XYZ file of C-alpha atoms in Angstrom:
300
model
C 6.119 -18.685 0.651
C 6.806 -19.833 -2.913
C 9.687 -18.309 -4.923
C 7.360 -16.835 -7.635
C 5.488 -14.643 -5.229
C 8.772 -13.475 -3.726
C 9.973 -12.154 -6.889
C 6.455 -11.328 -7.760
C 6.287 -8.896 -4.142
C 9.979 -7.615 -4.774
C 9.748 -6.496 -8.056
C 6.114 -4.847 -6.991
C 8.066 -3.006 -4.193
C 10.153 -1.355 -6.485
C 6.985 0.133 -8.261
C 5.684 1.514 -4.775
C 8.846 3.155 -4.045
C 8.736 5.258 -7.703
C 5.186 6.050 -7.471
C 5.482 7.171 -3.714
C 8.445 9.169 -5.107
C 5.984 11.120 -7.655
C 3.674 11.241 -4.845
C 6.127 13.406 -2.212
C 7.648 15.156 -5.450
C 3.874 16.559 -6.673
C 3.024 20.109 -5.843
C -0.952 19.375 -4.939
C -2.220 18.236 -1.529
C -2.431 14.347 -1.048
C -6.089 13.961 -1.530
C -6.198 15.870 -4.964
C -2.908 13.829 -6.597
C -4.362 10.155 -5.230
C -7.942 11.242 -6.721
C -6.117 12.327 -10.306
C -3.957 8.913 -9.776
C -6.789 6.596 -8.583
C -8.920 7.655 -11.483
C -6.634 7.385 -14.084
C -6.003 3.812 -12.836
C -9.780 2.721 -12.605
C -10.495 4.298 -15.814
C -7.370 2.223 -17.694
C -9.320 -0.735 -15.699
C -12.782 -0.503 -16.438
C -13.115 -2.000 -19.465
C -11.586 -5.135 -17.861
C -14.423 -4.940 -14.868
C -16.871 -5.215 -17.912
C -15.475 -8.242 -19.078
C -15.488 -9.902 -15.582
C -18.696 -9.016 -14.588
C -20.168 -10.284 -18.105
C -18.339 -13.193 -17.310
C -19.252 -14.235 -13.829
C -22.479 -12.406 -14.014
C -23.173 -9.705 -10.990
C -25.797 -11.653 -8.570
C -22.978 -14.399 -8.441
C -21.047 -11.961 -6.082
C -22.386 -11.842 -2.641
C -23.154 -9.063 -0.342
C -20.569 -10.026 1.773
C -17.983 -9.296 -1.252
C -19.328 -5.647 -1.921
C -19.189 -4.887 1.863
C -15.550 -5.674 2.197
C -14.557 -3.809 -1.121
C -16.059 -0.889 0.307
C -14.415 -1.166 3.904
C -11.372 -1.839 1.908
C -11.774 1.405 -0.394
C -12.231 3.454 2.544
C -9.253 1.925 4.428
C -6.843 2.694 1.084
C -8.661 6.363 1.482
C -6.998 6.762 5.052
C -4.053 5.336 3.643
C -3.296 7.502 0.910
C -4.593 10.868 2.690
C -2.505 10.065 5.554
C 0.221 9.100 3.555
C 0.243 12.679 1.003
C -0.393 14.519 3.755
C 2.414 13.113 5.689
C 5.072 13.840 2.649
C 4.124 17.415 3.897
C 5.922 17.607 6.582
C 8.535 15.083 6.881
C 11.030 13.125 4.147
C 9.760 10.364 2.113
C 13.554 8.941 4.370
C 11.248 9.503 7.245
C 7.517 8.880 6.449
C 8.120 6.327 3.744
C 9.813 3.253 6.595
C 7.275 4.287 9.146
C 3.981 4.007 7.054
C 5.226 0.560 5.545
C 7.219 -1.294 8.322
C 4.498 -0.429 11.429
C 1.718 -2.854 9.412
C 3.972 -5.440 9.363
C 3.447 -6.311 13.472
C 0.028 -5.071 13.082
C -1.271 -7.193 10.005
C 0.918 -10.368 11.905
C -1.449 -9.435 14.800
C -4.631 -9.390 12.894
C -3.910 -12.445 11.132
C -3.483 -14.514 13.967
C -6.851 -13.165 15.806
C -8.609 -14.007 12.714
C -7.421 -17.823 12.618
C -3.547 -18.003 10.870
C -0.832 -18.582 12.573
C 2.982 -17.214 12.933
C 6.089 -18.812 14.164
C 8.848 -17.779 16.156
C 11.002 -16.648 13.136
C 8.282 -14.558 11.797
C 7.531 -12.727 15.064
C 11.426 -11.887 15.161
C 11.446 -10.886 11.841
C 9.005 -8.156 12.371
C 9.762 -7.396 15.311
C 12.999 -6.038 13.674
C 11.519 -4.890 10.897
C 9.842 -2.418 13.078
C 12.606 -1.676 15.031
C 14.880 -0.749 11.801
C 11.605 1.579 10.322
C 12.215 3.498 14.112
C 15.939 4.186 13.511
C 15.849 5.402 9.721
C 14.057 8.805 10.616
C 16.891 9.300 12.984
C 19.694 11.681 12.434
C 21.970 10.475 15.310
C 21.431 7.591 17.664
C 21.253 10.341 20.734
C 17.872 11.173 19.343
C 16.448 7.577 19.862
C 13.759 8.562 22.013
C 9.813 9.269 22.926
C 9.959 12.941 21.781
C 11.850 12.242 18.466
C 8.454 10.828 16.621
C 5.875 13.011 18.492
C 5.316 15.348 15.799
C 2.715 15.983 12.810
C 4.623 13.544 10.002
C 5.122 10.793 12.297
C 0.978 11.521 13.783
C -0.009 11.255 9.719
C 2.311 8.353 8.674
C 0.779 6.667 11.740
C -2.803 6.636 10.394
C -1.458 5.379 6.759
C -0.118 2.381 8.673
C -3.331 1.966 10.179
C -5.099 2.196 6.838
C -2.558 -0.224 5.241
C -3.000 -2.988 7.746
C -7.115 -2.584 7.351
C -7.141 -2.895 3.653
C -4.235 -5.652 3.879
C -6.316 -8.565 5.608
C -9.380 -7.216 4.662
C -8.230 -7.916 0.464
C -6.806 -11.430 1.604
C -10.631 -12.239 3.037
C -12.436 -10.789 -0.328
C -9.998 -12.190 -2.633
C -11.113 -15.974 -0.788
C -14.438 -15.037 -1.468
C -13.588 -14.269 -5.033
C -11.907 -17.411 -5.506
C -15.540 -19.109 -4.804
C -16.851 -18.032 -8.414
C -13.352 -19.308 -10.211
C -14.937 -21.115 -13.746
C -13.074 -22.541 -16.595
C -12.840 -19.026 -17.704
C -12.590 -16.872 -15.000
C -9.280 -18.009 -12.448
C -8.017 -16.782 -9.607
C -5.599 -14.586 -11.633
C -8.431 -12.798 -13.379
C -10.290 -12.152 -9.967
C -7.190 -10.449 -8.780
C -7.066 -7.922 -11.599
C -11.262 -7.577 -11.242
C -10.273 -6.528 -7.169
C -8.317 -4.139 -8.119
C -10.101 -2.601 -10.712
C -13.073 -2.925 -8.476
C -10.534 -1.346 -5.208
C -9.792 1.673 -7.375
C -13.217 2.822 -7.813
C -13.764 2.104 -4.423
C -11.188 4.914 -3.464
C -11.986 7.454 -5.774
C -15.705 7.146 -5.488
C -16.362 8.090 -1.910
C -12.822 10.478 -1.851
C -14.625 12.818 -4.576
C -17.789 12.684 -3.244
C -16.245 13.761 0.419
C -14.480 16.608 -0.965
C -17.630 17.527 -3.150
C -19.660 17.485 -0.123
C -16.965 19.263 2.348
C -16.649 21.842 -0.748
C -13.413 21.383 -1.628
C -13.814 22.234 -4.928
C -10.236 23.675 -5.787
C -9.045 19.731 -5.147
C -10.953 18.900 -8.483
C -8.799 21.733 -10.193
C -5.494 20.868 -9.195
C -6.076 17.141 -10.124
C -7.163 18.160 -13.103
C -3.739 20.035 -13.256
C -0.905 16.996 -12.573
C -3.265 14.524 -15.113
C -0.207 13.713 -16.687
C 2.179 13.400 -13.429
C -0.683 11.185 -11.786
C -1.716 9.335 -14.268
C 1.868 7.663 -14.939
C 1.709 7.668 -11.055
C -1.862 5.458 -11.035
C -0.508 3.051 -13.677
C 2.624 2.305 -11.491
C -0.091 2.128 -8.301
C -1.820 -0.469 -10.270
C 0.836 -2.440 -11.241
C 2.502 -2.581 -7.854
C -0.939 -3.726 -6.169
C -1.776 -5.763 -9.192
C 1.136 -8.392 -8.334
C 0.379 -7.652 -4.382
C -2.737 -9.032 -4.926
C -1.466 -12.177 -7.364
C 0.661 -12.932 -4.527
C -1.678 -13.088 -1.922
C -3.591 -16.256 -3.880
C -0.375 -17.789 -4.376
C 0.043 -17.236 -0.256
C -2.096 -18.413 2.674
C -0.925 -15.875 5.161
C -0.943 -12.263 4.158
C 1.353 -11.197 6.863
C 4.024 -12.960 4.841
C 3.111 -10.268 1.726
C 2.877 -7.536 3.484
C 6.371 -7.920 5.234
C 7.923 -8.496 2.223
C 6.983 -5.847 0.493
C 8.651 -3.919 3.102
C 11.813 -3.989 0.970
C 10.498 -1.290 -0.680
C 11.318 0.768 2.125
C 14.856 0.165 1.322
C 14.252 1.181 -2.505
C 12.425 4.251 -0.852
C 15.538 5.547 1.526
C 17.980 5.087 -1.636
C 15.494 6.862 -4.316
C 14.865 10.046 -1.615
C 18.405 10.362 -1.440
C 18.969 10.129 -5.233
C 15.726 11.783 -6.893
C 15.112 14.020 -3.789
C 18.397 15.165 -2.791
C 17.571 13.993 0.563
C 20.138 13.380 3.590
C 21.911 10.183 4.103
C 22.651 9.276 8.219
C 24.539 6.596 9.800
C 20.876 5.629 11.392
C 19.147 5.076 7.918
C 21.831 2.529 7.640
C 21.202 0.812 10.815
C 17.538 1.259 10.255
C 18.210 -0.347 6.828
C 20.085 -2.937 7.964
C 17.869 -4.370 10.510
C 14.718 -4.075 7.743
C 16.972 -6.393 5.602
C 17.398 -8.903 8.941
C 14.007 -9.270 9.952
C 13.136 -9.585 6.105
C 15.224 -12.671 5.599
C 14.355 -14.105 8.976
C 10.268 -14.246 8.518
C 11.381 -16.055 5.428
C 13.432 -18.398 6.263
């Protein structure tokens, strides 16, 4: 992995630590604060998706494009439900390690049934990656057990890792097919900010019209309400997936991105405990500790 997208992922992490921060700190439910935040963010991009498309010209991008952005939208959806709903019950100390470090084994797994491959370092690295995101949520080592993560947070945070590792090698795949329509003009660089313009819209399009149709009307109110908290909170999304997605053409193997980024779970335990008053335990610094490990290892 080249030393530009490292510092490229790192610095990215830090953004998706503050803007899961805003996210746990808001007073709305999760879908209504990532519908404000995902809208603000596809609105700032918009104009930008007119330039692209003007440039590349719409029949040049396939079916097979649209389909993934869509499967991808949806996947970000179950994300950033899970994920809101999640910060309801639990500490962002809790939720925050286990919706970002359980992708990491399950994006290494898709990968490789897709066609990349892994070595030995890398598969120890996540391995303890995922070990360290089971012992931050701990409050003493006695409690390492079965019963410890069967409740509601853990259930939610579960579904946004699900949703993270779907829209994580399903963007690597669309990005490739992106990368087929490069000109003089239009790089690989410029199809990474057109994804994610393209990605927002694909969140906030079908999350409206589900809680339109389920006649959750009062969601549309209280977005309307945190505008200004979500809309600093979008920009910061943006940003953060922005250089995810730069990184990914300047890497073959996504897994590689997406355990990286896991640092920001380490930004995320020491911001909770800062911004959120939230508990510091000898386990978080195990937990932390072994994050750190498996972070250097699947690098090395």
């Amino acid at each position: 992995m080249e030393l530009t997208a490292i510092v490229i992922v790192i610095f990215s992490a830090l953004l998706h630590a503050g803007w899961n921060i805003l996210g746990k700190a808001n007073q709305g439910s999760g879908a209504s604060f990532f519908l404000a935040s995902g809208c603000a963010a596809a609105w700032l991009l918009t104009p930008y998706l007119v330039w692209y498309l003007y440039q590349v010209g719409l029949a040049n991008l396939g079916t097979g494009f649209w389909q993934l952005l869509l499967v991808s939208g949806l996947c970000q959806i179950v994300y950033l439900v899970g994920l809101g709903t999640a910060y309801k019950h639990a500490d962002i100390g809790v939720i925050y390690p286990i919706a970002r470090a359980l992708p990491v084994l399950m994006v290494g797994a898709g990968t490789v049934v897709i066609g990349y491959q892994l070595s030995l370092n890398q598969w120890i690295g996540f391995s303890l990656i995922t070990l360290g995101c089971l012992f931050v949520p701990l409050k003493s080592f006695s409690e390492f057990r079965m019963k410890a993560y069967l409740n509601i947070g853990v259930l939610w945070a579960l579904i946004a890792a699900i949703g993270t590792t779907g829209y994580s090698i399903i963007d690597k795949e669309a990005l490739l097919l992106l990368e087929q329509v490069d000109t003089q003009v239009i790089t690989s660089r410029h199809s990474a900010i057109f994804y994610l313009g393209a990605q927002f819209w694909a969140i906030v399009i079908p999350l409206g019209l589900w809680l339109y149709v389920t006649k959750q009307t009062e969601e549309f109110k209280s977005a309307w309400s945190m505008s200004k908290t979500a809309t600093a909170a979008g920009i910061m999304m943006a940003s953060t997936y922005g250089l995810v997605l730069f990184a990914m053409t300047e890497t073959e193997n996504v897994s590689l991105v997406v355990a990286l980024r896991q640092v920001s779970i380490l930004f995320g335990i020491v911001m909770g405990i800062y911004f959120l008053k939230e508990k510091w335990h000898v386990t978080r610094s195990v937990g932390a500790g072994l994050i750190f490990s498996g972070l250097v290892i699947s690098l090395i």
